Short mmCIF file of C-alpha atoms in Angstrom, two decimals:
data_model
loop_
_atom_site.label_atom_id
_atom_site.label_comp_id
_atom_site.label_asym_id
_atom_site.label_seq_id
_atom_site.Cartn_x
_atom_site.Cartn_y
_atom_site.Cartn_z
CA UNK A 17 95.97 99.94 135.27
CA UNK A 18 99.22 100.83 136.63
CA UNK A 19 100.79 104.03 134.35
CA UNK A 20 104.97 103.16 134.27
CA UNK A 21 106.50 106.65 133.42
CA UNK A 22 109.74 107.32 131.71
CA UNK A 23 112.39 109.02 133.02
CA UNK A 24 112.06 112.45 131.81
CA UNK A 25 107.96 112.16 133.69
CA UNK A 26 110.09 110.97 136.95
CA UNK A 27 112.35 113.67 136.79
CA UNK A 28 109.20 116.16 136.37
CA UNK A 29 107.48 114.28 139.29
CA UNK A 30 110.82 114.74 141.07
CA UNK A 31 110.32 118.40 140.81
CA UNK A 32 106.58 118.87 141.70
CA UNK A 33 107.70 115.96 145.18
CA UNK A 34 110.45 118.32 146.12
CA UNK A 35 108.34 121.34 146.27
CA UNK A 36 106.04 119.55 148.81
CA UNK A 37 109.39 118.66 150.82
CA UNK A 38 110.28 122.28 150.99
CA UNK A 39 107.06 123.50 151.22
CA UNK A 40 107.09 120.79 154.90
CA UNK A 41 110.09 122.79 155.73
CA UNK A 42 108.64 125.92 155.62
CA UNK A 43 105.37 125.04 157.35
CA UNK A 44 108.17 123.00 160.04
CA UNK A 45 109.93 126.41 161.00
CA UNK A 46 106.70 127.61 162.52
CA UNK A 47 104.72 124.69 163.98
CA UNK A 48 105.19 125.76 167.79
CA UNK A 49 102.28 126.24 171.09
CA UNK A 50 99.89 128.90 169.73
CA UNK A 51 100.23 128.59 166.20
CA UNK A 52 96.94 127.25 164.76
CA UNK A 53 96.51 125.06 161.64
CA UNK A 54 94.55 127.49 159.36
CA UNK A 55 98.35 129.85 159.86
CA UNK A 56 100.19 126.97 158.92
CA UNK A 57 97.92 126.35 156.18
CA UNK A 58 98.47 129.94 154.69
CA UNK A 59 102.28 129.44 155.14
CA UNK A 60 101.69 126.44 152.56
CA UNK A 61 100.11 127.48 149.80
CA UNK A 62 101.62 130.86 149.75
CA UNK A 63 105.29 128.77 149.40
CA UNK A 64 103.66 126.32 146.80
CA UNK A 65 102.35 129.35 144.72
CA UNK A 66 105.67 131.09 144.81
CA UNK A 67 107.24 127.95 143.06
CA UNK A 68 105.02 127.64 140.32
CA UNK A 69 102.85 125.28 141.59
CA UNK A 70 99.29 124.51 142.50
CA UNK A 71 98.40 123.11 145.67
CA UNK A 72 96.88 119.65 145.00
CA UNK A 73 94.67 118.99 147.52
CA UNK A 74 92.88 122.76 147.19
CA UNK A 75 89.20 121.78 145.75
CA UNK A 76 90.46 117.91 145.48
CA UNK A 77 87.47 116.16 146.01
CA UNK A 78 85.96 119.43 147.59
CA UNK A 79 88.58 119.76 150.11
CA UNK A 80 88.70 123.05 151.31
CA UNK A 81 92.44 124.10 152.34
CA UNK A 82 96.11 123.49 151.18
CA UNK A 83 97.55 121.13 153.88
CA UNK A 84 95.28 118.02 155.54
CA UNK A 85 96.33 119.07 159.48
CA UNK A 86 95.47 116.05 161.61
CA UNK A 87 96.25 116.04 165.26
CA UNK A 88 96.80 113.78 168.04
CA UNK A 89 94.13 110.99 167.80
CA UNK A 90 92.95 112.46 163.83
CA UNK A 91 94.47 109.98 161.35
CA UNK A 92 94.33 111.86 158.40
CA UNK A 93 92.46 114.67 156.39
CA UNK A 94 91.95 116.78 159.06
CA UNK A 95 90.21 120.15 158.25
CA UNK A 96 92.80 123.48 159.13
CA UNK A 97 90.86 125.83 161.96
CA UNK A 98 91.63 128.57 164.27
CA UNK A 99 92.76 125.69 167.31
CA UNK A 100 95.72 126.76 168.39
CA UNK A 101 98.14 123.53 168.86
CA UNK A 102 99.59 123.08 172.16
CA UNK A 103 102.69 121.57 174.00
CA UNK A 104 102.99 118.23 173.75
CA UNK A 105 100.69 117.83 170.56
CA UNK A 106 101.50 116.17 167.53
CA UNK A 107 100.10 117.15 164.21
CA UNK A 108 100.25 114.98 160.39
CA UNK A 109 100.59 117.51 158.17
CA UNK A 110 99.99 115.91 154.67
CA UNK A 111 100.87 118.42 151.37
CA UNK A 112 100.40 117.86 147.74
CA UNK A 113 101.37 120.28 145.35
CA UNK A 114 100.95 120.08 140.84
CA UNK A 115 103.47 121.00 138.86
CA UNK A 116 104.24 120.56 135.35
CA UNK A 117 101.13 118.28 135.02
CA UNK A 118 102.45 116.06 137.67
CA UNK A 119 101.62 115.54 141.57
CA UNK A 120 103.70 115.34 144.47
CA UNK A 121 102.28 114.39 148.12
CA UNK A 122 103.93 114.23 151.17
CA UNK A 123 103.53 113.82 154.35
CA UNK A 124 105.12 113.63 157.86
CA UNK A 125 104.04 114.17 161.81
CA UNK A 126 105.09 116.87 164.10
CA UNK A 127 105.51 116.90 167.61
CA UNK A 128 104.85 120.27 168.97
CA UNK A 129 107.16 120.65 171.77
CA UNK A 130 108.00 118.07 173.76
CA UNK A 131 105.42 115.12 173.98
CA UNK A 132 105.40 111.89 176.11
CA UNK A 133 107.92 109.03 175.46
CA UNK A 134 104.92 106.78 174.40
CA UNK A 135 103.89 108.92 171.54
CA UNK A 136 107.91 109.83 170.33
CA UNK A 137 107.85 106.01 169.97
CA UNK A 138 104.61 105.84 167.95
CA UNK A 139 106.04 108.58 165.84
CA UNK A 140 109.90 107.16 165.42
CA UNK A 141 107.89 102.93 164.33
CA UNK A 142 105.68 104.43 162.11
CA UNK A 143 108.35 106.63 160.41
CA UNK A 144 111.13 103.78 160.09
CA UNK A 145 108.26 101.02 159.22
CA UNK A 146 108.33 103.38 155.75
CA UNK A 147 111.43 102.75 154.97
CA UNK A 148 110.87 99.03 155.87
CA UNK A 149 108.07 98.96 153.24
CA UNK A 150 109.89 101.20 150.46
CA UNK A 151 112.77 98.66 150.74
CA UNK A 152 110.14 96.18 149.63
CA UNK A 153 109.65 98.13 146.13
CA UNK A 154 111.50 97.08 143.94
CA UNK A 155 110.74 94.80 140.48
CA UNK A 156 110.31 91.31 141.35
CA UNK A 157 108.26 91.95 144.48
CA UNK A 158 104.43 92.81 144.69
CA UNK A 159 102.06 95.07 146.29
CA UNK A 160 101.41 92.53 149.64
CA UNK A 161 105.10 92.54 150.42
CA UNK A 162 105.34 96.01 150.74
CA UNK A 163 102.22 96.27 152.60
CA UNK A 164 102.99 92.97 154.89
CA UNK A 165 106.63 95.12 155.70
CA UNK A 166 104.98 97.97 156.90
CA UNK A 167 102.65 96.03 159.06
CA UNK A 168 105.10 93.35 160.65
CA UNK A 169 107.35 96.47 161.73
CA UNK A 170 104.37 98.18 163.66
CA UNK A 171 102.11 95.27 164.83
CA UNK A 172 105.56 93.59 166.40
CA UNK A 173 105.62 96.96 168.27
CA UNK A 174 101.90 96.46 169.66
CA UNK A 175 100.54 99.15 167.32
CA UNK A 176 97.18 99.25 165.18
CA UNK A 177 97.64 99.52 161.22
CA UNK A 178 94.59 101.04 160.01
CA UNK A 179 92.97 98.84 156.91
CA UNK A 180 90.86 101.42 155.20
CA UNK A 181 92.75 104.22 154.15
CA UNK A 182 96.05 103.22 151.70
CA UNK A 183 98.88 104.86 149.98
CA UNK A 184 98.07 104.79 146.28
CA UNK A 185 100.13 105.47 142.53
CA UNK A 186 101.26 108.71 141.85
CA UNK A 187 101.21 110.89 138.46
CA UNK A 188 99.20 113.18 136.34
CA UNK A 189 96.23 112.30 138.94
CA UNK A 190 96.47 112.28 142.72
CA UNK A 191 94.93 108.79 142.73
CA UNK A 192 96.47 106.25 140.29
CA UNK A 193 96.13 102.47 140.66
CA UNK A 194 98.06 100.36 142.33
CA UNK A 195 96.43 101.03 145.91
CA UNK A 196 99.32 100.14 148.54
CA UNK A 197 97.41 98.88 151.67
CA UNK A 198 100.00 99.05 154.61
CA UNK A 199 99.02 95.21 155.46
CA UNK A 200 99.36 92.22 153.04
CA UNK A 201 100.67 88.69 152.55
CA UNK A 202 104.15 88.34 150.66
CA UNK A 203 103.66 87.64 147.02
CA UNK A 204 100.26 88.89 146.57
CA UNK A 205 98.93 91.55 144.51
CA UNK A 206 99.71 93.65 141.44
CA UNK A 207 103.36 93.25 140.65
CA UNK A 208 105.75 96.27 140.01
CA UNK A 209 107.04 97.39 137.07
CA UNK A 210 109.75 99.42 135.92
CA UNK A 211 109.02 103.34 136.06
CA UNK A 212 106.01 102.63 138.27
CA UNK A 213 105.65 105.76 140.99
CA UNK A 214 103.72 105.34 144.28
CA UNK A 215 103.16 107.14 147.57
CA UNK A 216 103.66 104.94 150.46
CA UNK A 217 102.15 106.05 153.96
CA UNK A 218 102.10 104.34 156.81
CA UNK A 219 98.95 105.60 159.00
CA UNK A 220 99.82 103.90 162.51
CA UNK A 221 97.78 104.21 165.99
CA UNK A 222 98.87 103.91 169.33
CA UNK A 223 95.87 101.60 170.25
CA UNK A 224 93.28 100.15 168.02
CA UNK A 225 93.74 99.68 164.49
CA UNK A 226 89.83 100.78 164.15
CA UNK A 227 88.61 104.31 162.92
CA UNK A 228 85.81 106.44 162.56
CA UNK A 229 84.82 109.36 159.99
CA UNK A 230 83.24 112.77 161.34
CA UNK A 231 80.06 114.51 160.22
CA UNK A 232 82.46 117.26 158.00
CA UNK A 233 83.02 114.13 155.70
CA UNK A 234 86.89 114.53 155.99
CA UNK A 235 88.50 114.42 159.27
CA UNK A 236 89.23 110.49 160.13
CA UNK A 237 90.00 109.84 164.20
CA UNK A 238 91.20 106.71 165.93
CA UNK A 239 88.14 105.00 167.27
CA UNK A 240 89.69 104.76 171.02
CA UNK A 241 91.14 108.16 171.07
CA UNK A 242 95.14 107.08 171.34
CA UNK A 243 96.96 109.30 169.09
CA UNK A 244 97.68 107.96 165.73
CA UNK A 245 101.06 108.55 163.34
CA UNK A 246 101.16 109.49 159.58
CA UNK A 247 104.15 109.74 157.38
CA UNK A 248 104.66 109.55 153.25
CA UNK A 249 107.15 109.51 150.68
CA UNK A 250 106.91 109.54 146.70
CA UNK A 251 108.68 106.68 145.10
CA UNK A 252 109.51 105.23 142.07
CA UNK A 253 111.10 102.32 140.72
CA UNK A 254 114.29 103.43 138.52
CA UNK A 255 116.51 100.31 137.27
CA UNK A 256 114.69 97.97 139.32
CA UNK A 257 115.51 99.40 142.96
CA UNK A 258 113.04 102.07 144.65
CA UNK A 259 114.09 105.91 144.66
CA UNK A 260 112.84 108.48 146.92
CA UNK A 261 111.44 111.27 144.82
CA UNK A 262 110.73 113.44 147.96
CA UNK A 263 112.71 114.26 151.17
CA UNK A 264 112.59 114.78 154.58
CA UNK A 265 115.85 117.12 154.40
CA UNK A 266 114.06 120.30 154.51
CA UNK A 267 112.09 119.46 157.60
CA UNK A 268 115.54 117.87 158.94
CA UNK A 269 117.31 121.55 158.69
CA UNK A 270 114.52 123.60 160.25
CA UNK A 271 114.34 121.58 162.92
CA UNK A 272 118.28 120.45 163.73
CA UNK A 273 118.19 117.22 162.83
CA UNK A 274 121.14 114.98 161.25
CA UNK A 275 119.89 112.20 159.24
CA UNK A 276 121.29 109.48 156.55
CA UNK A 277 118.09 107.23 156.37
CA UNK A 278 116.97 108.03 153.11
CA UNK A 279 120.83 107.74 151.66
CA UNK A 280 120.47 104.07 150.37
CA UNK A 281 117.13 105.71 148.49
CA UNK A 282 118.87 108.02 146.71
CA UNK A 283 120.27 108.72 143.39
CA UNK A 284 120.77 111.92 143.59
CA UNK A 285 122.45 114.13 146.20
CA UNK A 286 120.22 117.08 147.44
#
């Protein structure tokens, strides 16, 4: 059953999204050759607590650490270790954080120096095919248009859009229905309502679209070992047109980039 929420629940789920987003730009100052995940990690919850919040994914189904750190050729839900990340890497870092009884989760990939033109590619399709499939959520659409966005974008760039992990609904619980499969067929699925908040996440790879699960029952890889690309953004559906909840911005200034593609998603100015 999809939960609508009313405003004053968005503008709560605003709060707990936008402590993830600066809690990315924190962790983003210090991703750099030599730093290793389980570092990063500490930088994360440390930021989250400091803002009143809880990290979400902290004993979430057992998992053991703040941030889900998932490499080159890891898809998601990656475990945080003492590896330290080298030029040329690239790293999903994926964040959740409760707050006011609500969750936020966010997520975006790193490069880690310079990396190969190939992979900036991978990582600048999978990013904009989210904002092709958030343009898709809005009332009078359904969950297969989103989903059939995101996956024209990236398959018309050669690229493999993994089928069994999916963004999902958003709220008091990290899981709420709808699930948001980043493939579909126009028109199909659960429609959206008014109020409705999701987190859409494109998980792209490089190669095949095929994945496989490691004995630590977490860390997902891409089955042919070609890097794979991972980025999220909490959304909700406010007067019939989709609003970012979260932001990129924070990752944006610690890193020197200038950006307006989340302007036409937003109601607010940051």
């Amino acid at each position: 059953m999809i939960i609508a929420k009313t405003l004053e629940e968005i503008e709560l789920m605003r709060e707990s999204a936008l402590i993830v987003s600066r809690t990315l730009g924190e962790v983003a100052k210090a991703i750099k050759p030599g730093v290793t995940t389980l570092q990063l990690d500490k930088i994360a919850e440390e930021y989250i607590r400091s803002q009143g919040a809880i990290p979400g994914f902290l004993g979430l189904y057992d998992f053991p650490n703040t941030l889900c750190m998932s490499p080159n050729s890891q898809v998601v839900h990656g475990i945080p270790n003492n590896t330290p990340l080298e030029e040329g890497d690239i790293i999903s870092v994926d964040c959740g954080a409760i707050k006011n009884g609500f969750y936020g989760d966010h997520a975006y990939t790193f490069a880690v120096g310079e990396i190969d033109l190939e992979t900036e590619k991978l990582l600048a399709v999978t990013k904009q095919s989210l904002y092709e499939g958030i343009k898709e959520f809005k009332i009078g659409n359904r969950v297969g248009d989103v989903g059939y966005a995101i996956q024209k974008y990236c398959e018309d760039h050669g690229y493999g859009v993994v089928r069994e992990l999916v963004g999902h609904g958003l709220g008091r619980v990290m899981h709420e229905d709808p699930e948001m499969p980043n493939y579909g067929k126009r028109g199909r699925g659960k429609k959206f309502i008014e109020g409705m908040v999701v987190a859409i996440e494109p998980m792209i790879n490089l190669g095949t679209k095929n994945i496989k699960q490691h004995r630590d029952g977490w860390t997902i890889t891409t089955k042919d070992n070609k890097p794979s690309a991972h980025f999220e953004h909490d959304v909700a559906i406010v007067n019939g047109k989709p609003e970012l909840l979260s932001t990129f911005k924070y990752i944006y200034d610690a890193l020197g980039i200038v950006s307006n593609e989340e302007d036409e998603f937003r109601a607010i100015k940051l």
